Amino acid sequence: MTDHIQIEKSNGVLTLVMNRPDKKNALTDAMYKSLADAIENANDDSDVRAILLRSEGDLFTSGNDIGEFAAVAAGGGGLHNVARFIRAIATAAKPLIAAVQGRAVGIGTTMLLHCDHVVLAEDAQLTTPFVSLALVPEAASSLLLPQRIGHVRAFSMFALGEAVGAHDAVAWGLANKVVPNEELQETARNFAERLARQPLGALVATKKLMRATGPITAHMDTESKLFGERLSTGEAREAFTAFAERRAPDFSGFA
């Protein structure tokens, strides 16, 4: 166990488990570091042939730890490893598989756009409520999500935080299949092991042909700059303060 990230390796599959269920698997900067380290190291590890992302508890992840974001918005602290993780999943050489149950908020949804196979439990709900937090999308999702599901659907997800259920997510091309909750982990694990038995060189080459990482990482850089700027705005401070105080935010005083 490292910073609430459990790391396992067997049968050619590197499994990364978000294990902070008491905090809804909210991701801290330390957790991002552990995930980024593991994915980056896997690129040169011949024992790793596929990477499985999953979580413990009733939901995949509630997204970024709001307390850390609030600290940055208030002028203290820093998030040094979020960008590292985002770039790591975008440029991962080995196939990425995700097993998602319950809510997948913010980065919990945008990371799926970089996965090669996504299995959803029946109760999965994908949300990207960036605008509601006075922020902008990240992980190149403002590029990749409209490409995947169309502008109007993506805009509703970003601007209004509208949730997408598991069956719609499959129909829209955000995931491969929906399974009963009790079958989720086994289904995802079985697929990861199937991939691990494939010829790795051909698998890596095929993924590289299918994914132009240059435009994706360039778009990430643009998003990251705007994201950082948004964190220091009065709107963001109001959003995070309202969240902490469990009240509706009031953005009427901001132009």
XYZ file of C-alpha atoms in Angstrom:
255
model
C 0.000 0.000 0.000
C 1.442 3.391 -1.021
C -0.479 6.606 -0.295
C -3.841 4.834 -0.648
C -2.754 3.208 -3.924
C -2.428 -0.561 -3.806
C -0.094 -1.986 -6.443
C -0.205 -5.631 -7.516
C 1.555 -7.476 -10.348
C 0.717 -10.986 -11.518
C 0.214 -12.902 -14.764
C 1.520 -9.960 -16.773
C -1.062 -7.537 -15.343
C -0.156 -4.515 -13.235
C -3.196 -3.677 -11.089
C -3.477 -0.206 -9.578
C -6.152 0.071 -6.915
C -7.481 3.352 -5.520
C -8.064 2.387 -1.902
C -9.419 5.369 0.005
C -13.095 4.384 0.259
C -13.699 6.347 3.466
C -13.005 9.503 1.420
C -14.858 8.277 -1.671
C -11.503 7.508 -3.292
C -10.816 11.228 -3.706
C -7.387 11.548 -5.279
C -4.632 13.416 -3.441
C -1.388 14.658 -4.956
C 0.410 11.787 -3.210
C -1.954 9.288 -4.828
C -1.354 10.857 -8.236
C 2.382 10.453 -7.661
C 2.022 6.743 -6.898
C -0.150 6.196 -9.968
C 2.155 8.191 -12.246
C 5.259 6.390 -10.946
C 3.682 2.985 -11.520
C 2.447 3.728 -15.040
C 5.712 5.347 -16.119
C 7.741 2.438 -14.741
C 5.480 -0.057 -16.506
C 6.541 1.278 -19.906
C 9.993 -0.295 -19.462
C 8.968 -3.312 -17.348
C 8.923 -6.441 -19.488
C 6.888 -8.229 -16.826
C 3.981 -5.814 -17.362
C 1.889 -6.468 -20.441
C -1.348 -4.714 -19.413
C -2.434 -2.247 -16.712
C -5.714 -2.523 -14.822
C -7.154 0.488 -12.980
C -9.802 -0.183 -10.343
C -10.911 0.927 -6.888
C -12.247 -0.368 -3.598
C -15.599 0.641 -2.149
C -18.902 1.698 -3.645
C -17.593 4.175 -6.195
C -14.688 4.488 -8.594
C -13.534 7.947 -7.482
C -15.125 11.244 -6.474
C -12.353 13.019 -8.365
C -9.689 15.340 -7.044
C -9.449 15.933 -3.320
C -11.385 19.190 -2.958
C -9.451 20.138 0.189
C -6.215 20.270 -1.805
C -7.847 22.310 -4.552
C -9.263 24.708 -1.960
C -5.773 25.178 -0.491
C -4.394 26.088 -3.914
C -7.305 28.457 -4.544
C -6.577 30.133 -1.211
C -2.963 30.668 -2.248
C -1.300 27.800 -0.414
C 0.006 24.374 -1.345
C 0.469 22.962 -4.799
C -0.560 20.048 -6.971
C 2.637 18.743 -8.514
C 1.681 15.271 -9.705
C -1.743 15.672 -11.312
C -0.177 16.678 -14.622
C 2.321 13.801 -14.359
C -0.490 11.276 -13.972
C -2.516 12.754 -16.812
C 0.485 12.666 -19.134
C 1.342 9.128 -18.000
C -2.059 7.729 -18.953
C -2.025 9.634 -22.234
C 1.359 8.224 -23.257
C 1.210 4.768 -21.648
C 2.725 2.213 -24.006
C 0.913 -0.777 -22.501
C -2.866 -1.264 -22.766
C -4.961 0.349 -20.026
C -8.116 -1.353 -18.720
C -10.537 0.241 -16.264
C -13.179 -1.320 -14.007
C -15.696 1.310 -12.868
C -18.413 1.057 -10.249
C -20.623 3.796 -8.849
C -19.728 7.415 -9.464
C -16.723 8.401 -11.557
C -16.356 12.152 -11.086
C -14.088 14.541 -12.983
C -10.750 12.800 -13.491
C -12.601 9.554 -12.762
C -14.342 10.008 -16.107
C -11.667 11.837 -18.091
C -9.063 9.156 -17.391
C -11.356 6.655 -19.118
C -10.824 8.525 -22.391
C -7.217 7.269 -22.270
C -8.102 3.658 -21.492
C -8.193 0.993 -24.180
C -10.947 -1.097 -22.598
C -13.548 0.058 -20.051
C -15.920 -2.183 -18.108
C -18.763 -0.549 -16.176
C -20.874 -1.896 -13.359
C -24.605 -1.418 -13.754
C -24.617 1.421 -11.205
C -21.813 3.418 -12.874
C -22.419 7.154 -13.302
C -19.915 9.264 -15.268
C -19.786 13.000 -14.506
C -17.481 15.909 -15.412
C -18.715 18.872 -13.311
C -15.772 21.177 -14.009
C -17.770 24.339 -14.719
C -19.775 23.876 -11.505
C -16.460 24.177 -9.641
C -15.522 27.261 -11.716
C -12.840 25.227 -13.501
C -12.214 23.922 -17.026
C -11.848 20.339 -18.283
C -8.509 18.506 -18.030
C -6.740 15.401 -19.375
C -7.422 16.618 -22.948
C -11.083 15.810 -22.320
C -12.201 19.068 -23.962
C -10.725 17.583 -27.148
C -11.378 13.876 -26.689
C -14.889 13.856 -25.223
C -16.537 15.861 -28.061
C -14.689 13.669 -30.560
C -16.105 10.586 -28.849
C -19.711 11.585 -28.118
C -20.342 14.824 -30.033
C -20.279 18.470 -29.029
C -23.770 18.852 -27.562
C -23.531 15.809 -25.284
C -20.033 16.760 -24.159
C -21.069 20.350 -23.492
C -23.920 19.221 -21.231
C -21.525 16.987 -19.306
C -18.990 19.793 -18.861
C -21.238 22.833 -18.410
C -24.021 21.278 -16.336
C -22.314 18.232 -14.869
C -25.000 15.948 -16.272
C -24.398 12.305 -15.371
C -24.183 9.542 -17.960
C -25.401 6.125 -16.880
C -23.630 2.899 -17.712
C -25.796 1.802 -20.635
C -25.711 5.237 -22.292
C -21.939 5.320 -21.799
C -21.608 2.101 -23.786
C -24.034 3.307 -26.465
C -22.065 6.560 -26.817
C -18.709 4.801 -27.100
C -17.318 5.671 -23.664
C -17.107 2.062 -22.509
C -17.092 -1.488 -23.861
C -19.677 -3.267 -21.744
C -21.904 -3.203 -18.673
C -21.919 -6.080 -16.207
C -23.605 -6.721 -12.855
C -21.686 -5.123 -10.001
C -20.659 -8.469 -8.566
C -19.059 -9.463 -11.903
C -17.151 -6.228 -12.523
C -13.725 -7.033 -11.110
C -13.565 -10.570 -12.498
C -14.671 -9.421 -15.964
C -12.075 -6.662 -16.131
C -9.352 -8.923 -14.739
C -10.125 -11.653 -17.262
C -9.871 -9.201 -20.136
C -6.580 -7.804 -18.834
C -5.141 -11.318 -18.644
C -6.365 -12.051 -22.188
C -4.472 -8.981 -23.395
C -1.399 -10.028 -21.407
C -1.283 -13.270 -23.396
C -1.185 -11.415 -26.720
C 2.162 -10.681 -28.466
C 3.295 -7.546 -26.640
C 5.260 -6.003 -29.500
C 2.289 -6.148 -31.841
C -0.038 -4.889 -29.111
C 2.127 -1.866 -28.282
C 2.666 -1.063 -31.965
C -1.059 -1.253 -32.660
C -1.893 1.073 -29.778
C 0.749 3.537 -30.976
C -0.731 3.532 -34.487
C -4.211 4.173 -33.119
C -3.277 7.080 -30.835
C -1.544 10.320 -31.853
C -0.182 11.426 -28.486
C 1.391 14.667 -29.760
C -1.864 16.602 -30.299
C -3.309 15.113 -27.107
C -0.437 16.202 -24.855
C -0.324 19.627 -26.530
C -4.010 20.092 -25.747
C -3.350 18.964 -22.180
C -0.783 21.742 -21.816
C -3.342 24.323 -22.949
C -5.949 22.977 -20.536
C -3.468 22.847 -17.645
C -2.552 26.514 -18.072
C -6.197 27.570 -18.028
C -6.982 25.188 -15.178
C -4.246 26.728 -13.044
C -5.499 30.211 -13.842
C -9.058 29.255 -12.947
C -7.972 27.865 -9.569
C -6.874 31.331 -8.472
C -10.131 33.089 -9.386
C -12.769 34.383 -7.019
C -15.274 32.047 -8.670
C -13.166 29.042 -7.713
C -12.749 30.256 -4.135
C -16.518 30.679 -3.873
C -17.112 27.203 -5.336
C -14.743 25.502 -2.890
C -15.961 27.552 0.101
C -19.564 26.674 -0.713
C -18.619 23.018 -1.015
C -16.938 23.064 2.399
C -19.897 24.883 3.926
C -22.382 22.551 2.233
C -24.331 25.332 0.575
C -25.121 26.371 -2.978
C -22.456 28.649 -4.451
C -23.376 32.216 -5.452
C -21.593 33.309 -8.604
C -23.771 36.379 -9.203
C -21.084 38.781 -8.005
C -18.550 37.673 -10.606
C -18.446 39.082 -14.129
